[in-house]
PDB file of C-alpha atoms in Angstrom:
ATOM      1  CA  UNK A   1     -18.427 -23.759   0.854  1.00 44.00           C
ATOM      2  CA  UNK A   2     -16.057 -21.061  -0.324  1.00 47.00           C
ATOM      3  CA  UNK A   3     -15.431 -20.348  -3.957  1.00 45.00           C
ATOM      4  CA  UNK A   4     -12.393 -18.286  -4.898  1.00 45.00           C
ATOM      5  CA  UNK A   5     -11.164 -16.587  -8.024  1.00 46.00           C
ATOM      6  CA  UNK A   6      -7.666 -15.153  -8.119  1.00 41.00           C
ATOM      7  CA  UNK A   7      -6.387 -12.147 -10.032  1.00 46.00           C
ATOM      8  CA  UNK A   8      -2.784 -10.974 -10.157  1.00 44.00           C
ATOM      9  CA  UNK A   9      -0.221 -12.998  -8.231  1.00 39.00           C
ATOM     10  CA  UNK A  10      -0.568 -16.656  -7.311  1.00 38.00           C
ATOM     11  CA  UNK A  11      -2.940 -17.953  -4.652  1.00 38.00           C
ATOM     12  CA  UNK A  12      -0.045 -19.560  -2.845  1.00 37.00           C
ATOM     13  CA  UNK A  13       0.835 -16.183  -1.389  1.00 36.00           C
ATOM     14  CA  UNK A  14      -2.092 -16.448   1.047  1.00 35.00           C
ATOM     15  CA  UNK A  15      -0.676 -16.340   4.562  1.00 39.00           C
ATOM     16  CA  UNK A  16      -2.074 -16.368   8.064  1.00 42.00           C
ATOM     17  CA  UNK A  17      -3.411 -12.999   9.282  1.00 48.00           C
ATOM     18  CA  UNK A  18      -0.825 -10.669  10.769  1.00 45.00           C
ATOM     19  CA  UNK A  19      -0.789 -10.433  14.536  1.00 42.00           C
ATOM     20  CA  UNK A  20      -2.058  -7.122  15.884  1.00 46.00           C
ATOM     21  CA  UNK A  21       1.384  -5.724  16.898  1.00 48.00           C
ATOM     22  CA  UNK A  22       2.675  -6.314  13.395  1.00 46.00           C
ATOM     23  CA  UNK A  23      -0.136  -4.428  11.682  1.00 47.00           C
ATOM     24  CA  UNK A  24       1.272  -0.973  12.444  1.00 49.00           C
ATOM     25  CA  UNK A  25       4.705  -1.978  11.162  1.00 51.00           C
ATOM     26  CA  UNK A  26       3.234  -3.284   7.938  1.00 46.00           C
ATOM     27  CA  UNK A  27       1.183  -0.192   7.080  1.00 54.00           C
ATOM     28  CA  UNK A  28       4.000   1.650   5.362  1.00 62.00           C
ATOM     29  CA  UNK A  29       4.631  -1.319   3.071  1.00 85.00           C
ATOM     30  CA  UNK A  30       0.973  -2.037   2.353  1.00 95.00           C
ATOM     31  CA  UNK A  31      -0.204  -4.008   0.475  1.00 93.00           C
ATOM     32  CA  UNK A  32       2.988  -6.023   0.924  1.00 93.00           C
ATOM     33  CA  UNK A  33       3.119  -9.630  -0.307  1.00 92.00           C
ATOM     34  CA  UNK A  34      -0.159 -10.981   1.041  1.00 94.00           C
ATOM     35  CA  UNK A  35      -3.195 -11.055  -1.249  1.00 97.00           C
ATOM     36  CA  UNK A  36      -6.124  -8.725  -0.753  1.00 98.00           C
ATOM     37  CA  UNK A  37      -9.431 -10.512  -0.255  1.00 98.00           C
ATOM     38  CA  UNK A  38     -12.711  -9.142  -1.562  1.00 98.00           C
ATOM     39  CA  UNK A  39     -15.451 -10.941   0.356  1.00 98.00           C
ATOM     40  CA  UNK A  40     -18.804 -11.403  -1.394  1.00 97.00           C
ATOM     41  CA  UNK A  41     -21.414 -12.401   1.182  1.00 93.00           C
ATOM     42  CA  UNK A  42     -23.729 -14.040  -1.360  1.00 87.00           C
ATOM     43  CA  UNK A  43     -23.348 -17.131  -3.577  1.00 83.00           C
ATOM     44  CA  UNK A  44     -21.797 -17.018  -7.050  1.00 86.00           C
ATOM     45  CA  UNK A  45     -24.020 -15.714  -9.816  1.00 81.00           C
ATOM     46  CA  UNK A  46     -25.900 -12.933  -8.025  1.00 81.00           C
ATOM     47  CA  UNK A  47     -25.539  -9.150  -7.971  1.00 86.00           C
ATOM     48  CA  UNK A  48     -22.761  -8.942  -5.379  1.00 92.00           C
ATOM     49  CA  UNK A  49     -20.719 -11.773  -6.854  1.00 92.00           C
ATOM     50  CA  UNK A  50     -21.007 -10.289 -10.347  1.00 90.00           C
ATOM     51  CA  UNK A  51     -19.827  -6.857  -9.246  1.00 94.00           C
ATOM     52  CA  UNK A  52     -17.038  -8.294  -7.104  1.00 96.00           C
ATOM     53  CA  UNK A  53     -15.580 -10.380  -9.922  1.00 96.00           C
ATOM     54  CA  UNK A  54     -15.688  -7.424 -12.274  1.00 95.00           C
ATOM     55  CA  UNK A  55     -14.074  -5.114  -9.698  1.00 97.00           C
ATOM     56  CA  UNK A  56     -11.202  -7.432  -8.786  1.00 97.00           C
ATOM     57  CA  UNK A  57      -9.123  -7.137 -12.002  1.00 97.00           C
ATOM     58  CA  UNK A  58      -9.064  -3.303 -12.141  1.00 96.00           C
ATOM     59  CA  UNK A  59      -8.303  -3.159  -8.406  1.00 96.00           C
ATOM     60  CA  UNK A  60      -5.394  -5.525  -8.980  1.00 96.00           C
ATOM     61  CA  UNK A  61      -4.099  -3.321 -11.803  1.00 95.00           C
ATOM     62  CA  UNK A  62      -4.550  -0.152  -9.747  1.00 93.00           C
ATOM     63  CA  UNK A  63      -2.397  -1.724  -7.029  1.00 94.00           C
ATOM     64  CA  UNK A  64       0.387  -2.562  -9.447  1.00 93.00           C
ATOM     65  CA  UNK A  65      -0.678  -6.131 -10.220  1.00 95.00           C
ATOM     66  CA  UNK A  66      -1.144  -7.110  -6.584  1.00 96.00           C
ATOM     67  CA  UNK A  67      -3.058 -10.341  -6.012  1.00 97.00           C
ATOM     68  CA  UNK A  68      -6.794  -9.808  -5.385  1.00 97.00           C
ATOM     69  CA  UNK A  69      -8.818 -12.832  -4.310  1.00 97.00           C
ATOM     70  CA  UNK A  70     -12.611 -13.027  -4.576  1.00 97.00           C
ATOM     71  CA  UNK A  71     -14.023 -15.072  -1.716  1.00 97.00           C
ATOM     72  CA  UNK A  72     -17.689 -16.074  -1.400  1.00 96.00           C
ATOM     73  CA  UNK A  73     -18.882 -16.420   2.201  1.00 95.00           C
ATOM     74  CA  UNK A  74     -22.609 -16.857   1.800  1.00 91.00           C
ATOM     75  CA  UNK A  75     -25.324 -17.618   4.312  1.00 87.00           C
ATOM     76  CA  UNK A  76     -28.100 -16.078   6.406  1.00 86.00           C
ATOM     77  CA  UNK A  77     -28.988 -13.542   3.738  1.00 83.00           C
ATOM     78  CA  UNK A  78     -25.464 -12.149   3.618  1.00 90.00           C
ATOM     79  CA  UNK A  79     -25.096 -11.779   7.381  1.00 93.00           C
ATOM     80  CA  UNK A  80     -22.462 -14.517   7.750  1.00 95.00           C
ATOM     81  CA  UNK A  81     -19.997 -13.020   5.289  1.00 97.00           C
ATOM     82  CA  UNK A  82     -20.574  -9.512   6.558  1.00 98.00           C
ATOM     83  CA  UNK A  83     -19.996 -10.564  10.150  1.00 98.00           C
ATOM     84  CA  UNK A  84     -16.862 -12.427   9.101  1.00 98.00           C
ATOM     85  CA  UNK A  85     -15.316  -9.260   7.672  1.00 98.00           C
ATOM     86  CA  UNK A  86     -16.370  -7.203  10.687  1.00 98.00           C
ATOM     87  CA  UNK A  87     -14.264  -9.494  12.878  1.00 98.00           C
ATOM     88  CA  UNK A  88     -11.137  -9.546  10.698  1.00 98.00           C
ATOM     89  CA  UNK A  89      -7.989  -7.547  11.479  1.00 97.00           C
ATOM     90  CA  UNK A  90      -8.106  -4.021  10.066  1.00 97.00           C
ATOM     91  CA  UNK A  91      -4.836  -4.559   8.215  1.00 97.00           C
ATOM     92  CA  UNK A  92      -5.938  -3.709   4.680  1.00 97.00           C
ATOM     93  CA  UNK A  93      -6.049  -7.292   3.424  1.00 98.00           C
ATOM     94  CA  UNK A  94      -9.757  -8.067   3.844  1.00 98.00           C
ATOM     95  CA  UNK A  95     -12.494  -5.950   2.297  1.00 98.00           C
ATOM     96  CA  UNK A  96     -16.247  -6.438   2.094  1.00 98.00           C
ATOM     97  CA  UNK A  97     -18.287  -5.822  -1.013  1.00 97.00           C
ATOM     98  CA  UNK A  98     -20.941  -4.071   1.022  1.00 96.00           C
ATOM     99  CA  UNK A  99     -24.513  -4.701  -0.075  1.00 95.00           C
ATOM    100  CA  UNK A 100     -27.649  -2.735   0.746  1.00 95.00           C
ATOM    101  CA  UNK A 101     -29.455  -6.033   1.268  1.00 91.00           C
ATOM    102  CA  UNK A 102     -27.530  -6.536   4.511  1.00 93.00           C
ATOM    103  CA  UNK A 103     -26.567  -3.029   5.608  1.00 96.00           C
ATOM    104  CA  UNK A 104     -30.009  -1.532   4.948  1.00 96.00           C
ATOM    105  CA  UNK A 105     -32.713  -4.186   4.656  1.00 94.00           C
ATOM    106  CA  UNK A 106     -31.425  -6.750   7.159  1.00 92.00           C
ATOM    107  CA  UNK A 107     -30.727  -3.893   9.543  1.00 94.00           C
ATOM    108  CA  UNK A 108     -34.382  -2.878   9.226  1.00 94.00           C
ATOM    109  CA  UNK A 109     -35.976  -6.311   9.472  1.00 93.00           C
ATOM    110  CA  UNK A 110     -33.812  -8.514  11.696  1.00 91.00           C
ATOM    111  CA  UNK A 111     -34.372  -8.212  15.453  1.00 87.00           C
ATOM    112  CA  UNK A 112     -30.613  -8.153  15.925  1.00 91.00           C
ATOM    113  CA  UNK A 113     -27.397  -8.406  13.962  1.00 95.00           C
ATOM    114  CA  UNK A 114     -24.015  -9.654  15.220  1.00 96.00           C
ATOM    115  CA  UNK A 115     -22.468  -6.376  14.055  1.00 97.00           C
ATOM    116  CA  UNK A 116     -23.350  -2.710  13.778  1.00 97.00           C
ATOM    117  CA  UNK A 117     -23.703  -1.854  10.068  1.00 97.00           C
ATOM    118  CA  UNK A 118     -22.252   1.618  10.582  1.00 97.00           C
ATOM    119  CA  UNK A 119     -19.839   1.501  13.514  1.00 97.00           C
ATOM    120  CA  UNK A 120     -18.214  -1.886  12.900  1.00 98.00           C
ATOM    121  CA  UNK A 121     -16.877  -0.986   9.455  1.00 98.00           C
ATOM    122  CA  UNK A 122     -14.777   1.549   7.625  1.00 98.00           C
ATOM    123  CA  UNK A 123     -17.038   2.375   4.696  1.00 98.00           C
ATOM    124  CA  UNK A 124     -15.019   3.398   1.655  1.00 98.00           C
ATOM    125  CA  UNK A 125     -17.404   4.025  -1.217  1.00 98.00           C
ATOM    126  CA  UNK A 126     -20.444   3.097  -3.286  1.00 98.00           C
ATOM    127  CA  UNK A 127     -19.522   1.417  -6.569  1.00 97.00           C
ATOM    128  CA  UNK A 128     -22.771   0.757  -8.457  1.00 97.00           C
ATOM    129  CA  UNK A 129     -26.488   0.343  -7.901  1.00 95.00           C
ATOM    130  CA  UNK A 130     -29.182  -1.740  -9.553  1.00 95.00           C
ATOM    131  CA  UNK A 131     -32.913  -1.273  -9.814  1.00 95.00           C
ATOM    132  CA  UNK A 132     -35.365  -4.137  -9.331  1.00 97.00           C
ATOM    133  CA  UNK A 133     -37.683  -5.597 -11.951  1.00 98.00           C
ATOM    134  CA  UNK A 134     -40.980  -7.448 -11.716  1.00 98.00           C
ATOM    135  CA  UNK A 135     -40.577 -10.500 -13.935  1.00 98.00           C
ATOM    136  CA  UNK A 136     -42.716 -13.298 -15.350  1.00 98.00           C
ATOM    137  CA  UNK A 137     -41.888 -16.075 -17.799  1.00 98.00           C
ATOM    138  CA  UNK A 138     -42.106 -15.094 -21.437  1.00 97.00           C
ATOM    139  CA  UNK A 139     -44.922 -17.607 -21.974  1.00 97.00           C
ATOM    140  CA  UNK A 140     -46.910 -16.379 -18.972  1.00 98.00           C
ATOM    141  CA  UNK A 141     -50.514 -15.285 -19.606  1.00 97.00           C
ATOM    142  CA  UNK A 142     -49.593 -12.211 -17.549  1.00 98.00           C
ATOM    143  CA  UNK A 143     -48.408  -9.935 -20.323  1.00 97.00           C
ATOM    144  CA  UNK A 144     -48.629  -6.461 -18.784  1.00 98.00           C
ATOM    145  CA  UNK A 145     -48.438  -4.815 -15.396  1.00 98.00           C
ATOM    146  CA  UNK A 146     -52.209  -4.316 -15.493  1.00 98.00           C
ATOM    147  CA  UNK A 147     -52.599  -8.043 -16.121  1.00 98.00           C
ATOM    148  CA  UNK A 148     -50.476  -8.684 -13.047  1.00 98.00           C
ATOM    149  CA  UNK A 149     -52.625  -6.426 -10.885  1.00 98.00           C
ATOM    150  CA  UNK A 150     -55.803  -8.097 -12.088  1.00 97.00           C
ATOM    151  CA  UNK A 151     -54.316 -11.556 -11.552  1.00 97.00           C
ATOM    152  CA  UNK A 152     -53.204 -10.773  -7.993  1.00 98.00           C
ATOM    153  CA  UNK A 153     -56.603  -9.357  -7.109  1.00 97.00           C
ATOM    154  CA  UNK A 154     -58.607 -12.329  -8.305  1.00 96.00           C
ATOM    155  CA  UNK A 155     -56.497 -15.474  -7.776  1.00 96.00           C
ATOM    156  CA  UNK A 156     -53.469 -16.646  -5.774  1.00 97.00           C
ATOM    157  CA  UNK A 157     -50.320 -15.061  -7.180  1.00 98.00           C
ATOM    158  CA  UNK A 158     -46.854 -15.693  -5.787  1.00 98.00           C
ATOM    159  CA  UNK A 159     -43.800 -13.523  -6.224  1.00 98.00           C
ATOM    160  CA  UNK A 160     -40.379 -14.920  -5.459  1.00 97.00           C
ATOM    161  CA  UNK A 161     -37.535 -12.982  -3.890  1.00 94.00           C
ATOM    162  CA  UNK A 162     -34.037 -13.614  -2.597  1.00 87.00           C
ATOM    163  CA  UNK A 163     -35.298 -13.833   0.978  1.00 86.00           C
ATOM    164  CA  UNK A 164     -37.422 -12.480   3.806  1.00 88.00           C
ATOM    165  CA  UNK A 165     -36.622  -8.832   4.435  1.00 88.00           C
ATOM    166  CA  UNK A 166     -34.777  -8.429   1.143  1.00 89.00           C
ATOM    167  CA  UNK A 167     -35.257  -5.356  -1.011  1.00 92.00           C
ATOM    168  CA  UNK A 168     -37.425  -7.292  -3.515  1.00 94.00           C
ATOM    169  CA  UNK A 169     -39.561  -8.595  -0.636  1.00 95.00           C
ATOM    170  CA  UNK A 170     -40.101  -5.032   0.564  1.00 95.00           C
ATOM    171  CA  UNK A 171     -40.908  -3.828  -2.940  1.00 97.00           C
ATOM    172  CA  UNK A 172     -43.481  -6.586  -3.390  1.00 97.00           C
ATOM    173  CA  UNK A 173     -45.034  -5.923   0.008  1.00 96.00           C
ATOM    174  CA  UNK A 174     -45.387  -2.243  -0.795  1.00 97.00           C
ATOM    175  CA  UNK A 175     -46.898  -3.010  -4.192  1.00 98.00           C
ATOM    176  CA  UNK A 176     -49.356  -5.445  -2.636  1.00 97.00           C
ATOM    177  CA  UNK A 177     -50.430  -2.945  -0.024  1.00 96.00           C
ATOM    178  CA  UNK A 178     -50.662   0.085  -2.277  1.00 97.00           C
ATOM    179  CA  UNK A 179     -52.512  -1.752  -5.070  1.00 97.00           C
ATOM    180  CA  UNK A 180     -54.747  -3.796  -2.731  1.00 96.00           C
ATOM    181  CA  UNK A 181     -53.503  -7.073  -4.168  1.00 97.00           C
ATOM    182  CA  UNK A 182     -55.338  -9.311  -1.745  1.00 94.00           C
ATOM    183  CA  UNK A 183     -54.129 -12.565  -3.320  1.00 97.00           C
ATOM    184  CA  UNK A 184     -50.461 -11.639  -3.688  1.00 98.00           C
ATOM    185  CA  UNK A 185     -48.192 -13.876  -1.621  1.00 97.00           C
ATOM    186  CA  UNK A 186     -44.443 -13.731  -0.987  1.00 97.00           C
ATOM    187  CA  UNK A 187     -42.285 -16.811  -1.660  1.00 97.00           C
ATOM    188  CA  UNK A 188     -38.821 -16.299  -0.133  1.00 93.00           C
ATOM    189  CA  UNK A 189     -35.766 -18.182  -1.405  1.00 90.00           C
ATOM    190  CA  UNK A 190     -32.153 -18.536  -0.326  1.00 81.00           C
ATOM    191  CA  UNK A 191     -30.936 -16.326  -3.154  1.00 80.00           C
ATOM    192  CA  UNK A 192     -32.038 -15.224  -6.602  1.00 86.00           C
ATOM    193  CA  UNK A 193     -30.994 -18.361  -8.492  1.00 86.00           C
ATOM    194  CA  UNK A 194     -33.395 -20.792  -6.768  1.00 91.00           C
ATOM    195  CA  UNK A 195     -36.227 -18.279  -7.115  1.00 94.00           C
ATOM    196  CA  UNK A 196     -35.559 -17.998 -10.838  1.00 95.00           C
ATOM    197  CA  UNK A 197     -35.472 -21.791 -11.128  1.00 96.00           C
ATOM    198  CA  UNK A 198     -38.904 -22.038  -9.530  1.00 97.00           C
ATOM    199  CA  UNK A 199     -40.248 -19.299 -11.773  1.00 98.00           C
ATOM    200  CA  UNK A 200     -39.040 -21.157 -14.848  1.00 97.00           C
ATOM    201  CA  UNK A 201     -40.448 -24.391 -13.427  1.00 97.00           C
ATOM    202  CA  UNK A 202     -43.894 -22.857 -13.000  1.00 96.00           C
ATOM    203  CA  UNK A 203     -43.911 -23.067  -9.211  1.00 97.00           C
ATOM    204  CA  UNK A 204     -44.365 -19.308  -8.788  1.00 98.00           C
ATOM    205  CA  UNK A 205     -46.029 -16.808 -11.097  1.00 98.00           C
ATOM    206  CA  UNK A 206     -43.594 -13.900 -10.759  1.00 98.00           C
ATOM    207  CA  UNK A 207     -40.215 -12.833  -9.465  1.00 97.00           C
ATOM    208  CA  UNK A 208     -38.813  -9.529  -8.188  1.00 98.00           C
ATOM    209  CA  UNK A 209     -35.044  -9.226  -8.461  1.00 95.00           C
ATOM    210  CA  UNK A 210     -32.225  -6.779  -9.233  1.00 93.00           C
ATOM    211  CA  UNK A 211     -31.966  -6.273 -12.971  1.00 95.00           C
ATOM    212  CA  UNK A 212     -28.238  -7.087 -13.091  1.00 91.00           C
ATOM    213  CA  UNK A 213     -28.396 -10.847 -13.459  1.00 89.00           C
ATOM    214  CA  UNK A 214     -31.639 -10.826 -15.438  1.00 95.00           C
ATOM    215  CA  UNK A 215     -30.673  -8.602 -18.363  1.00 96.00           C
ATOM    216  CA  UNK A 216     -29.694 -11.467 -20.664  1.00 95.00           C
ATOM    217  CA  UNK A 217     -32.915 -13.380 -20.025  1.00 97.00           C
ATOM    218  CA  UNK A 218     -34.885 -10.199 -20.610  1.00 97.00           C
ATOM    219  CA  UNK A 219     -33.113  -9.508 -23.894  1.00 96.00           C
ATOM    220  CA  UNK A 220     -33.263 -13.053 -25.238  1.00 96.00           C
ATOM    221  CA  UNK A 221     -36.966 -13.441 -24.523  1.00 96.00           C
ATOM    222  CA  UNK A 222     -36.819 -15.948 -21.669  1.00 97.00           C
ATOM    223  CA  UNK A 223     -38.286 -13.464 -19.174  1.00 98.00           C
ATOM    224  CA  UNK A 224     -40.802 -10.662 -19.576  1.00 98.00           C
ATOM    225  CA  UNK A 225     -40.321  -7.608 -17.378  1.00 98.00           C
ATOM    226  CA  UNK A 226     -43.516  -5.812 -16.396  1.00 98.00           C
ATOM    227  CA  UNK A 227     -42.131  -2.835 -14.441  1.00 98.00           C
ATOM    228  CA  UNK A 228     -38.871  -1.472 -13.074  1.00 98.00           C
ATOM    229  CA  UNK A 229     -38.160   0.395  -9.842  1.00 98.00           C
ATOM    230  CA  UNK A 230     -35.908   2.949 -11.538  1.00 96.00           C
ATOM    231  CA  UNK A 231     -36.736   6.669 -11.333  1.00 93.00           C
ATOM    232  CA  UNK A 232     -36.848   6.798 -15.156  1.00 95.00           C
ATOM    233  CA  UNK A 233     -36.977   4.310 -18.014  1.00 95.00           C
ATOM    234  CA  UNK A 234     -33.763   2.439 -18.738  1.00 95.00           C
ATOM    235  CA  UNK A 235     -31.858   3.214 -21.917  1.00 90.00           C
ATOM    236  CA  UNK A 236     -31.608  -0.438 -22.974  1.00 93.00           C
ATOM    237  CA  UNK A 237     -35.273  -1.126 -22.203  1.00 96.00           C
ATOM    238  CA  UNK A 238     -37.175   1.955 -23.409  1.00 96.00           C
ATOM    239  CA  UNK A 239     -40.478   0.073 -23.538  1.00 97.00           C
ATOM    240  CA  UNK A 240     -40.286  -1.080 -19.926  1.00 98.00           C
ATOM    241  CA  UNK A 241     -42.387   1.241 -17.741  1.00 98.00           C
ATOM    242  CA  UNK A 242     -41.403   2.342 -14.260  1.00 98.00           C
ATOM    243  CA  UNK A 243     -43.601   1.651 -11.257  1.00 98.00           C
ATOM    244  CA  UNK A 244     -43.747   5.398 -10.799  1.00 97.00           C
ATOM    245  CA  UNK A 245     -45.305   6.122 -14.186  1.00 97.00           C
ATOM    246  CA  UNK A 246     -47.717   3.219 -13.635  1.00 98.00           C
ATOM    247  CA  UNK A 247     -49.148   5.041 -10.631  1.00 97.00           C
ATOM    248  CA  UNK A 248     -46.833   4.009  -7.785  1.00 97.00           C
ATOM    249  CA  UNK A 249     -44.318   6.844  -7.287  1.00 96.00           C
ATOM    250  CA  UNK A 250     -43.143   5.464  -3.933  1.00 94.00           C
ATOM    251  CA  UNK A 251     -41.845   2.295  -5.613  1.00 97.00           C
ATOM    252  CA  UNK A 252     -38.490   3.769  -6.597  1.00 95.00           C
ATOM    253  CA  UNK A 253     -35.791   1.511  -5.225  1.00 93.00           C
ATOM    254  CA  UNK A 254     -32.167   0.626  -5.919  1.00 92.00           C
ATOM    255  CA  UNK A 255     -29.751  -1.835  -4.379  1.00 92.00           C
ATOM    256  CA  UNK A 256     -26.200  -0.599  -4.173  1.00 96.00           C
ATOM    257  CA  UNK A 257     -22.927  -2.438  -3.858  1.00 97.00           C
ATOM    258  CA  UNK A 258     -19.994  -0.675  -2.230  1.00 98.00           C
ATOM    259  CA  UNK A 259     -16.681  -1.432  -0.588  1.00 98.00           C
ATOM    260  CA  UNK A 260     -15.942  -1.486   3.135  1.00 98.00           C
ATOM    261  CA  UNK A 261     -13.337  -2.794   5.562  1.00 98.00           C
ATOM    262  CA  UNK A 262     -13.270  -3.699   9.243  1.00 98.00           C
ATOM    263  CA  UNK A 263     -13.503  -0.655  11.521  1.00 98.00           C
ATOM    264  CA  UNK A 264     -10.322   1.218  12.399  1.00 98.00           C
ATOM    265  CA  UNK A 265      -8.747   0.627   9.007  1.00 98.00           C
ATOM    266  CA  UNK A 266      -5.585   2.758   9.111  1.00 98.00           C
ATOM    267  CA  UNK A 267      -6.247   6.140   7.544  1.00 97.00           C
ATOM    268  CA  UNK A 268      -3.483   5.881   4.892  1.00 97.00           C
ATOM    269  CA  UNK A 269      -4.917   2.594   3.645  1.00 97.00           C
ATOM    270  CA  UNK A 270      -8.465   3.950   3.714  1.00 98.00           C
ATOM    271  CA  UNK A 271      -7.432   7.014   1.723  1.00 97.00           C
ATOM    272  CA  UNK A 272      -5.577   4.878  -0.805  1.00 96.00           C
ATOM    273  CA  UNK A 273      -8.552   2.586  -1.327  1.00 97.00           C
ATOM    274  CA  UNK A 274     -10.947   5.518  -1.672  1.00 97.00           C
ATOM    275  CA  UNK A 275      -8.611   6.911  -4.321  1.00 97.00           C
ATOM    276  CA  UNK A 276      -8.719   3.600  -6.193  1.00 96.00           C
ATOM    277  CA  UNK A 277     -12.527   3.225  -6.217  1.00 96.00           C
ATOM    278  CA  UNK A 278     -13.054   5.796  -9.012  1.00 95.00           C
ATOM    279  CA  UNK A 279     -10.378   3.990 -11.029  1.00 93.00           C
ATOM    280  CA  UNK A 280     -12.256   0.711 -10.634  1.00 95.00           C
ATOM    281  CA  UNK A 281     -15.516   2.295 -11.741  1.00 94.00           C
ATOM    282  CA  UNK A 282     -13.899   4.059 -14.687  1.00 93.00           C
ATOM    283  CA  UNK A 283     -12.104   0.932 -15.881  1.00 94.00           C
ATOM    284  CA  UNK A 284     -13.243   0.339 -19.461  1.00 94.00           C
ATOM    285  CA  UNK A 285     -14.109  -3.338 -19.076  1.00 93.00           C
ATOM    286  CA  UNK A 286     -15.885  -2.713 -15.759  1.00 95.00           C
ATOM    287  CA  UNK A 287     -18.062   0.168 -16.919  1.00 94.00           C
ATOM    288  CA  UNK A 288     -18.828  -1.515 -20.233  1.00 94.00           C
ATOM    289  CA  UNK A 289     -20.096  -4.642 -18.539  1.00 93.00           C
ATOM    290  CA  UNK A 290     -21.956  -2.723 -15.842  1.00 94.00           C
ATOM    291  CA  UNK A 291     -23.644  -0.650 -18.551  1.00 94.00           C
ATOM    292  CA  UNK A 292     -24.691  -3.839 -20.314  1.00 93.00           C
ATOM    293  CA  UNK A 293     -26.152  -5.057 -17.021  1.00 93.00           C
ATOM    294  CA  UNK A 294     -27.884  -1.713 -16.331  1.00 94.00           C
ATOM    295  CA  UNK A 295     -26.039  -1.486 -13.012  1.00 94.00           C
ATOM    296  CA  UNK A 296     -24.320   1.879 -12.897  1.00 92.00           C
ATOM    297  CA  UNK A 297     -22.365   4.177 -10.563  1.00 95.00           C
ATOM    298  CA  UNK A 298     -23.697   7.394  -9.125  1.00 94.00           C
ATOM    299  CA  UNK A 299     -22.283  10.703 -10.223  1.00 92.00           C
ATOM    300  CA  UNK A 300     -20.511  11.977  -8.192  1.00 95.00           C
ATOM    301  CA  UNK A 301     -19.208   8.790  -6.605  1.00 96.00           C
ATOM    302  CA  UNK A 302     -20.151   8.679  -2.885  1.00 98.00           C
ATOM    303  CA  UNK A 303     -16.963   8.057  -0.894  1.00 98.00           C
ATOM    304  CA  UNK A 304     -16.351   7.730   2.836  1.00 98.00           C
ATOM    305  CA  UNK A 305     -18.758   9.933   4.819  1.00 98.00           C
ATOM    306  CA  UNK A 306     -21.019  10.464   1.788  1.00 98.00           C
ATOM    307  CA  UNK A 307     -21.449   6.699   1.478  1.00 98.00           C
ATOM    308  CA  UNK A 308     -22.277   6.447   5.183  1.00 98.00           C
ATOM    309  CA  UNK A 309     -24.911   9.178   4.876  1.00 98.00           C
ATOM    310  CA  UNK A 310     -26.609   7.271   2.035  1.00 97.00           C
ATOM    311  CA  UNK A 311     -26.593   4.115   4.128  1.00 97.00           C
ATOM    312  CA  UNK A 312     -28.135   5.868   7.134  1.00 97.00           C
ATOM    313  CA  UNK A 313     -30.842   7.527   5.019  1.00 96.00           C
ATOM    314  CA  UNK A 314     -31.723   4.236   3.323  1.00 95.00           C
ATOM    315  CA  UNK A 315     -31.917   2.494   6.697  1.00 96.00           C
ATOM    316  CA  UNK A 316     -34.411   5.060   7.956  1.00 96.00           C
ATOM    317  CA  UNK A 317     -36.697   4.514   4.950  1.00 93.00           C
ATOM    318  CA  UNK A 318     -36.400   0.719   5.160  1.00 95.00           C
ATOM    319  CA  UNK A 319     -37.338   0.724   8.833  1.00 95.00           C
ATOM    320  CA  UNK A 320     -40.470   2.708   8.035  1.00 95.00           C
ATOM    321  CA  UNK A 321     -41.447   0.234   5.311  1.00 94.00           C
ATOM    322  CA  UNK A 322     -40.726  -2.771   7.545  1.00 95.00           C
ATOM    323  CA  UNK A 323     -42.889  -1.305  10.289  1.00 95.00           C
ATOM    324  CA  UNK A 324     -45.702  -0.348   7.927  1.00 94.00           C
ATOM    325  CA  UNK A 325     -45.914  -3.786   6.295  1.00 93.00           C
ATOM    326  CA  UNK A 326     -44.884  -5.857   9.322  1.00 92.00           C
ATOM    327  CA  UNK A 327     -41.819  -7.350   7.642  1.00 93.00           C
ATOM    328  CA  UNK A 328     -39.628  -9.195  10.122  1.00 88.00           C
ATOM    329  CA  UNK A 329     -36.893 -11.641   9.248  1.00 79.00           C
ATOM    330  CA  UNK A 330     -36.009 -14.532  11.562  1.00 60.00           C
ATOM    331  CA  UNK A 331     -33.756 -14.044  14.547  1.00 42.00           C
TER     332      UNK A 331
END
């Protein structure tokens, strides 16, 4: 099921995709009258959806009030929505909110993808990135990271994640291997929300997830964070230790969200969108909310080829981890 949110002009302006011969003629007038779609390949409420809905209003303003539509096309761990965008016309009216979960981790763990994460897209820029946190319920007897290690060495301990081959799955597998947590078991879910529901229901003992959508529950005392995969402690959570300082320096991990388009996006449109990305990130409402959610941009902002280089480097590391810990998602 698709869920849409519209910014700028009315939704009634949505029209059928332009035929290929008309694309070249329309470039000079881009964006024209048709809305721009930002496709989020995960359900509402998660990291990608949150960033997409915050990015849409400043993008609309940067394009002179043009209509920007947020469209959720979830399924198969983000592969369905990503593949959908890969097969759309490169006319500047469909963009993907690119997520490391698909472009890096699925690329490393799935035996095949229906698209090439690098060659089938025009990658425009990295917007923000989020670290992952190891979480338990606030009333859990596991109160510290050391408690967690002891628990997972002596009795069955489950950690939930947003799916097989996801970044949290990889982080948990690495932690289990490095710390010799013989009783630690992975419980994959179809997204973060159902995993959180099972954590709160007592069906799993812990949960690894991007910090973005967990900040409020961490601040209001619903969840207790035991460690974070950031390279340094977070400003809003100065008492939360990093995995690195707890003795696991290899457990530094972020999940980024960027913006991409189908391959062969006309160069003038690509250049215009790359020029708008810093404006989105610097928008006061956007950066304020992203700061509150501890999900921040890099400095300098990786655009175009720099974004691609980050993606390729992250893929290489993820493949090594997948091979080392035998992580393979379903075909």
